[in-house]
PDB file of C-alpha atoms in Angstrom:
ATOM      1  CA  UNK Q 186     -63.275 -98.450  12.599  1.00 49.00           C
ATOM      2  CA  UNK Q 187     -60.321 -98.983  10.322  1.00 48.00           C
ATOM      3  CA  UNK Q 188     -57.141 -97.241  11.307  1.00 51.00           C
ATOM      4  CA  UNK Q 189     -56.032 -94.554   8.922  1.00 55.00           C
ATOM      5  CA  UNK Q 190     -52.908 -95.475   7.017  1.00 66.00           C
ATOM      6  CA  UNK Q 191     -50.325 -92.815   7.744  1.00 75.00           C
ATOM      7  CA  UNK Q 192     -47.516 -92.304   5.252  1.00 85.00           C
ATOM      8  CA  UNK Q 193     -44.382 -91.314   7.109  1.00 90.00           C
ATOM      9  CA  UNK Q 194     -41.297 -89.878   5.483  1.00 93.00           C
ATOM     10  CA  UNK Q 195     -37.743 -90.397   6.615  1.00 91.00           C
ATOM     11  CA  UNK Q 196     -36.980 -87.023   5.035  1.00 91.00           C
ATOM     12  CA  UNK Q 197     -39.338 -85.385   7.528  1.00 90.00           C
ATOM     13  CA  UNK Q 198     -38.139 -87.201  10.623  1.00 89.00           C
ATOM     14  CA  UNK Q 199     -40.490 -90.177  10.177  1.00 89.00           C
ATOM     15  CA  UNK Q 200     -43.488 -87.852  10.279  1.00 89.00           C
ATOM     16  CA  UNK Q 201     -46.253 -87.137   7.786  1.00 89.00           C
ATOM     17  CA  UNK Q 202     -45.664 -84.533   5.115  1.00 89.00           C
ATOM     18  CA  UNK Q 203     -47.074 -81.154   6.202  1.00 87.00           C
ATOM     19  CA  UNK Q 204     -50.421 -80.320   4.618  1.00 87.00           C
ATOM     20  CA  UNK Q 205     -49.124 -77.056   3.180  1.00 87.00           C
ATOM     21  CA  UNK Q 206     -46.287 -78.927   1.458  1.00 90.00           C
ATOM     22  CA  UNK Q 207     -48.717 -81.375  -0.132  1.00 89.00           C
ATOM     23  CA  UNK Q 208     -50.626 -78.411  -1.538  1.00 88.00           C
ATOM     24  CA  UNK Q 209     -47.424 -77.063  -3.103  1.00 89.00           C
ATOM     25  CA  UNK Q 210     -46.515 -80.351  -4.784  1.00 90.00           C
ATOM     26  CA  UNK Q 211     -49.084 -79.752  -7.528  1.00 88.00           C
ATOM     27  CA  UNK Q 212     -47.278 -76.582  -8.552  1.00 87.00           C
ATOM     28  CA  UNK Q 213     -43.874 -78.240  -8.262  1.00 91.00           C
ATOM     29  CA  UNK Q 214     -45.108 -80.975 -10.588  1.00 92.00           C
ATOM     30  CA  UNK Q 215     -46.139 -78.458 -13.238  1.00 89.00           C
ATOM     31  CA  UNK Q 216     -42.687 -76.868 -13.487  1.00 90.00           C
ATOM     32  CA  UNK Q 217     -40.299 -78.375 -16.025  1.00 92.00           C
ATOM     33  CA  UNK Q 218     -37.475 -80.405 -14.493  1.00 93.00           C
ATOM     34  CA  UNK Q 219     -34.894 -78.049 -16.032  1.00 93.00           C
ATOM     35  CA  UNK Q 220     -36.421 -74.984 -14.431  1.00 92.00           C
ATOM     36  CA  UNK Q 221     -37.028 -76.774 -11.150  1.00 94.00           C
ATOM     37  CA  UNK Q 222     -33.358 -77.707 -10.951  1.00 95.00           C
ATOM     38  CA  UNK Q 223     -32.409 -74.055 -11.503  1.00 94.00           C
ATOM     39  CA  UNK Q 224     -34.833 -73.030  -8.746  1.00 94.00           C
ATOM     40  CA  UNK Q 225     -33.325 -75.577  -6.379  1.00 95.00           C
ATOM     41  CA  UNK Q 226     -29.866 -74.145  -7.061  1.00 95.00           C
ATOM     42  CA  UNK Q 227     -31.185 -70.668  -6.255  1.00 94.00           C
ATOM     43  CA  UNK Q 228     -32.610 -71.896  -2.941  1.00 94.00           C
ATOM     44  CA  UNK Q 229     -29.320 -73.619  -2.080  1.00 95.00           C
ATOM     45  CA  UNK Q 230     -27.453 -70.400  -2.871  1.00 94.00           C
ATOM     46  CA  UNK Q 231     -29.804 -68.495  -0.573  1.00 91.00           C
ATOM     47  CA  UNK Q 232     -29.259 -71.023   2.223  1.00 91.00           C
ATOM     48  CA  UNK Q 233     -25.474 -71.213   1.955  1.00 92.00           C
ATOM     49  CA  UNK Q 234     -24.473 -67.644   1.071  1.00 90.00           C
ATOM     50  CA  UNK Q 235     -27.652 -65.631   1.546  1.00 88.00           C
ATOM     51  CA  UNK Q 236     -27.888 -64.813  -2.155  1.00 88.00           C
ATOM     52  CA  UNK Q 237     -31.032 -65.335  -4.204  1.00 87.00           C
ATOM     53  CA  UNK Q 238     -31.562 -63.825  -7.661  1.00 89.00           C
ATOM     54  CA  UNK Q 239     -35.238 -62.920  -7.490  1.00 86.00           C
ATOM     55  CA  UNK Q 240     -35.394 -61.908 -11.157  1.00 84.00           C
ATOM     56  CA  UNK Q 241     -34.194 -65.358 -12.208  1.00 87.00           C
ATOM     57  CA  UNK Q 242     -36.581 -67.023  -9.802  1.00 86.00           C
ATOM     58  CA  UNK Q 243     -39.548 -65.157 -11.282  1.00 81.00           C
ATOM     59  CA  UNK Q 244     -38.312 -65.946 -14.787  1.00 81.00           C
ATOM     60  CA  UNK Q 245     -38.039 -69.651 -14.015  1.00 81.00           C
ATOM     61  CA  UNK Q 246     -41.595 -69.766 -12.689  1.00 79.00           C
ATOM     62  CA  UNK Q 247     -43.519 -67.492 -15.046  1.00 73.00           C
ATOM     63  CA  UNK Q 248     -42.135 -67.527 -18.577  1.00 54.00           C
ATOM     64  CA  UNK Q 249     -42.993 -70.006 -21.298  1.00 52.00           C
ATOM     65  CA  UNK Q 250     -45.074 -72.160 -18.995  1.00 49.00           C
ATOM     66  CA  UNK Q 251     -48.588 -73.333 -19.829  1.00 49.00           C
ATOM     67  CA  UNK Q 252     -49.880 -70.883 -17.275  1.00 50.00           C
ATOM     68  CA  UNK Q 253     -48.210 -68.057 -15.411  1.00 54.00           C
ATOM     69  CA  UNK Q 254     -47.495 -68.405 -11.706  1.00 53.00           C
ATOM     70  CA  UNK Q 255     -48.086 -65.414  -9.446  1.00 66.00           C
ATOM     71  CA  UNK Q 256     -45.627 -64.075  -6.890  1.00 74.00           C
ATOM     72  CA  UNK Q 257     -47.357 -65.671  -3.896  1.00 75.00           C
ATOM     73  CA  UNK Q 258     -47.224 -69.034  -5.652  1.00 79.00           C
ATOM     74  CA  UNK Q 259     -43.545 -68.473  -6.407  1.00 84.00           C
ATOM     75  CA  UNK Q 260     -42.853 -67.869  -2.733  1.00 85.00           C
ATOM     76  CA  UNK Q 261     -44.733 -71.058  -1.940  1.00 86.00           C
ATOM     77  CA  UNK Q 262     -42.527 -72.970  -4.369  1.00 89.00           C
ATOM     78  CA  UNK Q 263     -39.373 -71.587  -2.753  1.00 90.00           C
ATOM     79  CA  UNK Q 264     -40.670 -72.438   0.715  1.00 90.00           C
ATOM     80  CA  UNK Q 265     -41.458 -76.005  -0.362  1.00 92.00           C
ATOM     81  CA  UNK Q 266     -38.020 -76.523  -1.905  1.00 94.00           C
ATOM     82  CA  UNK Q 267     -36.333 -75.005   1.146  1.00 92.00           C
ATOM     83  CA  UNK Q 268     -38.299 -77.276   3.482  1.00 92.00           C
ATOM     84  CA  UNK Q 269     -37.445 -80.424   1.524  1.00 95.00           C
ATOM     85  CA  UNK Q 270     -33.733 -79.571   1.342  1.00 95.00           C
ATOM     86  CA  UNK Q 271     -33.448 -78.474   4.972  1.00 92.00           C
ATOM     87  CA  UNK Q 272     -35.333 -81.447   6.364  1.00 92.00           C
ATOM     88  CA  UNK Q 273     -33.475 -83.990   4.216  1.00 94.00           C
ATOM     89  CA  UNK Q 274     -30.126 -82.505   5.232  1.00 93.00           C
ATOM     90  CA  UNK Q 275     -31.135 -82.442   8.890  1.00 90.00           C
ATOM     91  CA  UNK Q 276     -31.991 -86.144   8.878  1.00 92.00           C
ATOM     92  CA  UNK Q 277     -29.038 -87.074   6.645  1.00 93.00           C
ATOM     93  CA  UNK Q 278     -31.259 -88.660   4.007  1.00 95.00           C
ATOM     94  CA  UNK Q 279     -29.493 -90.406   1.129  1.00 95.00           C
ATOM     95  CA  UNK Q 280     -30.118 -89.616  -2.522  1.00 94.00           C
ATOM     96  CA  UNK Q 281     -32.099 -92.758  -3.318  1.00 95.00           C
ATOM     97  CA  UNK Q 282     -34.436 -92.438  -0.335  1.00 95.00           C
ATOM     98  CA  UNK Q 283     -35.083 -88.754  -0.983  1.00 96.00           C
ATOM     99  CA  UNK Q 284     -35.867 -89.379  -4.652  1.00 96.00           C
ATOM    100  CA  UNK Q 285     -38.341 -92.098  -3.733  1.00 96.00           C
ATOM    101  CA  UNK Q 286     -40.067 -89.990  -1.089  1.00 96.00           C
ATOM    102  CA  UNK Q 287     -40.372 -86.947  -3.353  1.00 96.00           C
ATOM    103  CA  UNK Q 288     -42.049 -89.199  -5.920  1.00 96.00           C
ATOM    104  CA  UNK Q 289     -44.380 -90.406  -3.181  1.00 95.00           C
ATOM    105  CA  UNK Q 290     -45.389 -86.774  -2.672  1.00 94.00           C
ATOM    106  CA  UNK Q 291     -46.698 -86.849  -6.234  1.00 94.00           C
ATOM    107  CA  UNK Q 292     -43.858 -85.328  -8.255  1.00 95.00           C
ATOM    108  CA  UNK Q 293     -42.747 -86.893 -11.553  1.00 95.00           C
ATOM    109  CA  UNK Q 294     -39.474 -88.807 -11.389  1.00 96.00           C
ATOM    110  CA  UNK Q 295     -37.634 -86.204 -13.479  1.00 96.00           C
ATOM    111  CA  UNK Q 296     -38.736 -83.461 -11.074  1.00 96.00           C
ATOM    112  CA  UNK Q 297     -37.654 -85.533  -8.093  1.00 96.00           C
ATOM    113  CA  UNK Q 298     -34.233 -85.959  -9.703  1.00 96.00           C
ATOM    114  CA  UNK Q 299     -34.101 -82.198 -10.397  1.00 96.00           C
ATOM    115  CA  UNK Q 300     -34.358 -81.596  -6.648  1.00 97.00           C
ATOM    116  CA  UNK Q 301     -32.144 -84.428  -5.484  1.00 97.00           C
ATOM    117  CA  UNK Q 302     -29.098 -83.911  -7.711  1.00 96.00           C
ATOM    118  CA  UNK Q 303     -28.299 -80.396  -6.420  1.00 96.00           C
ATOM    119  CA  UNK Q 304     -29.054 -81.697  -2.911  1.00 96.00           C
ATOM    120  CA  UNK Q 305     -26.518 -84.507  -3.346  1.00 95.00           C
ATOM    121  CA  UNK Q 306     -23.875 -82.106  -4.654  1.00 95.00           C
ATOM    122  CA  UNK Q 307     -24.347 -79.719  -1.725  1.00 96.00           C
ATOM    123  CA  UNK Q 308     -25.426 -82.089   1.027  1.00 95.00           C
ATOM    124  CA  UNK Q 309     -22.253 -81.759   3.087  1.00 94.00           C
ATOM    125  CA  UNK Q 310     -22.317 -77.950   2.912  1.00 95.00           C
ATOM    126  CA  UNK Q 311     -26.021 -77.877   3.775  1.00 94.00           C
ATOM    127  CA  UNK Q 312     -25.551 -80.119   6.804  1.00 92.00           C
ATOM    128  CA  UNK Q 313     -22.654 -77.978   8.010  1.00 91.00           C
ATOM    129  CA  UNK Q 314     -24.657 -74.787   7.505  1.00 89.00           C
ATOM    130  CA  UNK Q 315     -27.725 -76.019   9.374  1.00 82.00           C
ATOM    131  CA  UNK Q 316     -25.558 -77.472  12.142  1.00 80.00           C
ATOM    132  CA  UNK Q 317     -23.730 -74.165  12.616  1.00 74.00           C
ATOM    133  CA  UNK Q 318     -26.993 -72.230  12.593  1.00 71.00           C
ATOM    134  CA  UNK Q 319     -28.458 -74.559  15.203  1.00 60.00           C
ATOM    135  CA  UNK Q 320     -25.640 -73.985  17.663  1.00 54.00           C
ATOM    136  CA  UNK Q 321     -24.785 -70.404  16.761  1.00 52.00           C
ATOM    137  CA  UNK Q 322     -25.300 -67.839  19.487  1.00 51.00           C
ATOM    138  CA  UNK Q 323     -25.589 -64.156  18.690  1.00 54.00           C
ATOM    139  CA  UNK Q 324     -23.539 -62.858  21.572  1.00 57.00           C
ATOM    140  CA  UNK Q 325     -24.364 -59.426  22.953  1.00 58.00           C
ATOM    141  CA  UNK Q 326     -21.784 -56.761  22.185  1.00 60.00           C
ATOM    142  CA  UNK Q 327     -23.187 -54.037  24.389  1.00 61.00           C
ATOM    143  CA  UNK Q 328     -25.892 -53.195  26.920  1.00 62.00           C
ATOM    144  CA  UNK Q 329     -27.152 -49.646  27.125  1.00 69.00           C
ATOM    145  CA  UNK Q 330     -29.424 -48.659  29.995  1.00 69.00           C
ATOM    146  CA  UNK Q 331     -31.197 -45.319  29.999  1.00 74.00           C
ATOM    147  CA  UNK Q 332     -33.815 -43.803  32.264  1.00 73.00           C
ATOM    148  CA  UNK Q 333     -36.981 -42.465  30.676  1.00 68.00           C
ATOM    149  CA  UNK Q 334     -38.082 -39.608  32.913  1.00 64.00           C
ATOM    150  CA  UNK Q 335     -40.919 -38.687  30.579  1.00 59.00           C
ATOM    151  CA  UNK Q 336     -42.917 -41.687  31.738  1.00 53.00           C
ATOM    152  CA  UNK Q 337     -46.020 -40.962  33.755  1.00 53.00           C
ATOM    153  CA  UNK Q 338     -45.614 -44.145  35.776  1.00 47.00           C
ATOM    154  CA  UNK Q 339     -45.960 -43.767  39.504  1.00 51.00           C
ATOM    155  CA  UNK Q 340     -42.871 -45.865  40.195  1.00 51.00           C
ATOM    156  CA  UNK Q 341     -40.257 -43.205  39.342  1.00 62.00           C
ATOM    157  CA  UNK Q 342     -40.278 -43.616  35.577  1.00 69.00           C
ATOM    158  CA  UNK Q 343     -39.057 -46.446  33.393  1.00 76.00           C
ATOM    159  CA  UNK Q 344     -35.723 -47.787  32.197  1.00 74.00           C
ATOM    160  CA  UNK Q 345     -34.870 -48.819  28.654  1.00 72.00           C
ATOM    161  CA  UNK Q 346     -32.393 -51.545  27.807  1.00 68.00           C
ATOM    162  CA  UNK Q 347     -30.955 -51.660  24.305  1.00 68.00           C
ATOM    163  CA  UNK Q 348     -29.128 -54.925  23.677  1.00 65.00           C
ATOM    164  CA  UNK Q 349     -26.829 -55.014  20.644  1.00 62.00           C
ATOM    165  CA  UNK Q 350     -25.936 -58.443  19.175  1.00 61.00           C
ATOM    166  CA  UNK Q 351     -23.037 -59.705  17.078  1.00 55.00           C
ATOM    167  CA  UNK Q 352     -25.152 -59.995  13.951  1.00 53.00           C
ATOM    168  CA  UNK Q 353     -25.823 -56.246  13.961  1.00 56.00           C
ATOM    169  CA  UNK Q 354     -29.366 -56.434  15.288  1.00 60.00           C
ATOM    170  CA  UNK Q 355     -30.578 -55.046  18.585  1.00 62.00           C
ATOM    171  CA  UNK Q 356     -33.450 -55.553  20.974  1.00 64.00           C
ATOM    172  CA  UNK Q 357     -34.995 -52.960  23.237  1.00 67.00           C
ATOM    173  CA  UNK Q 358     -37.083 -53.536  26.339  1.00 67.00           C
ATOM    174  CA  UNK Q 359     -38.677 -51.210  28.858  1.00 70.00           C
ATOM    175  CA  UNK Q 360     -39.088 -51.943  32.558  1.00 68.00           C
ATOM    176  CA  UNK Q 361     -40.338 -49.965  35.510  1.00 74.00           C
ATOM    177  CA  UNK Q 362     -37.877 -48.512  37.989  1.00 73.00           C
ATOM    178  CA  UNK Q 363     -38.938 -51.083  40.573  1.00 74.00           C
ATOM    179  CA  UNK Q 364     -38.382 -53.978  38.175  1.00 73.00           C
ATOM    180  CA  UNK Q 365     -35.072 -52.501  37.106  1.00 71.00           C
ATOM    181  CA  UNK Q 366     -33.907 -52.365  40.729  1.00 75.00           C
ATOM    182  CA  UNK Q 367     -34.955 -55.978  41.301  1.00 75.00           C
ATOM    183  CA  UNK Q 368     -33.276 -57.114  38.083  1.00 71.00           C
ATOM    184  CA  UNK Q 369     -30.084 -55.252  38.922  1.00 71.00           C
ATOM    185  CA  UNK Q 370     -30.016 -56.842  42.373  1.00 72.00           C
ATOM    186  CA  UNK Q 371     -30.441 -60.330  40.897  1.00 72.00           C
ATOM    187  CA  UNK Q 372     -27.740 -59.755  38.290  1.00 67.00           C
ATOM    188  CA  UNK Q 373     -25.311 -58.616  40.979  1.00 73.00           C
ATOM    189  CA  UNK Q 374     -26.025 -61.792  42.932  1.00 73.00           C
ATOM    190  CA  UNK Q 375     -25.492 -63.955  39.837  1.00 66.00           C
ATOM    191  CA  UNK Q 376     -22.243 -62.162  39.062  1.00 66.00           C
ATOM    192  CA  UNK Q 377     -21.016 -62.658  42.619  1.00 70.00           C
ATOM    193  CA  UNK Q 378     -21.919 -66.344  42.449  1.00 71.00           C
ATOM    194  CA  UNK Q 379     -20.073 -66.770  39.151  1.00 62.00           C
ATOM    195  CA  UNK Q 380     -17.026 -64.902  40.451  1.00 65.00           C
ATOM    196  CA  UNK Q 381     -17.017 -67.099  43.550  1.00 64.00           C
ATOM    197  CA  UNK Q 382     -17.122 -70.302  41.528  1.00 55.00           C
ATOM    198  CA  UNK Q 383     -14.416 -69.034  39.211  1.00 50.00           C
ATOM    199  CA  UNK Q 384     -12.228 -68.244  42.203  1.00 54.00           C
ATOM    200  CA  UNK Q 385     -12.732 -71.705  43.711  1.00 54.00           C
ATOM    201  CA  UNK Q 386     -11.973 -73.387  40.395  1.00 52.00           C
ATOM    202  CA  UNK Q 387      -8.801 -71.330  40.038  1.00 51.00           C
ATOM    203  CA  UNK Q 388      -7.687 -72.210  43.569  1.00 54.00           C
ATOM    204  CA  UNK Q 389      -8.332 -75.924  43.081  1.00 54.00           C
ATOM    205  CA  UNK Q 390      -6.344 -76.008  39.826  1.00 53.00           C
ATOM    206  CA  UNK Q 391      -3.285 -74.240  41.293  1.00 52.00           C
TER     207      UNK Q 391
END
């Protein structure tokens, strides 16, 4: 049996292009290069500052085209552009290589250029953004424990933990009283261990 020739892309970490992305390239090819460039700028704006003008996006993908594109297809276009930009920035792909590989996906040269030029102009900012997001930690700002006496559990009710994070979100979990006691005991032991190490480090540095 002949081995299947696998086309690998530097832009995707020397892996094959995802199947879903290949399906989206047909639609990307049908969009004019001018409108595609405007879409790419919208995606970059969404990545860097969290701002995307949905009305403009819909306008760029539905008006004065040979055929209208529905909303689900529009979201697919945005996802494809986002993936290409994010992956290329992650692997620090240069402009020439990215242009060539986008053409290999089946896009016309002018459409490849429409994606790559905004990428080149914002590459440094994109790399910084993705790097910060990779290492960012949403630190907890508060822990709130409360006992739920309304529970019918046989182990003395349940406890709820609401964990608030720096980004304004929160997570809530419920545990039985027995599990809460075990968790509390373990946390006390960890805290004592950390305090002990901190004390030894302080003594050794003085």
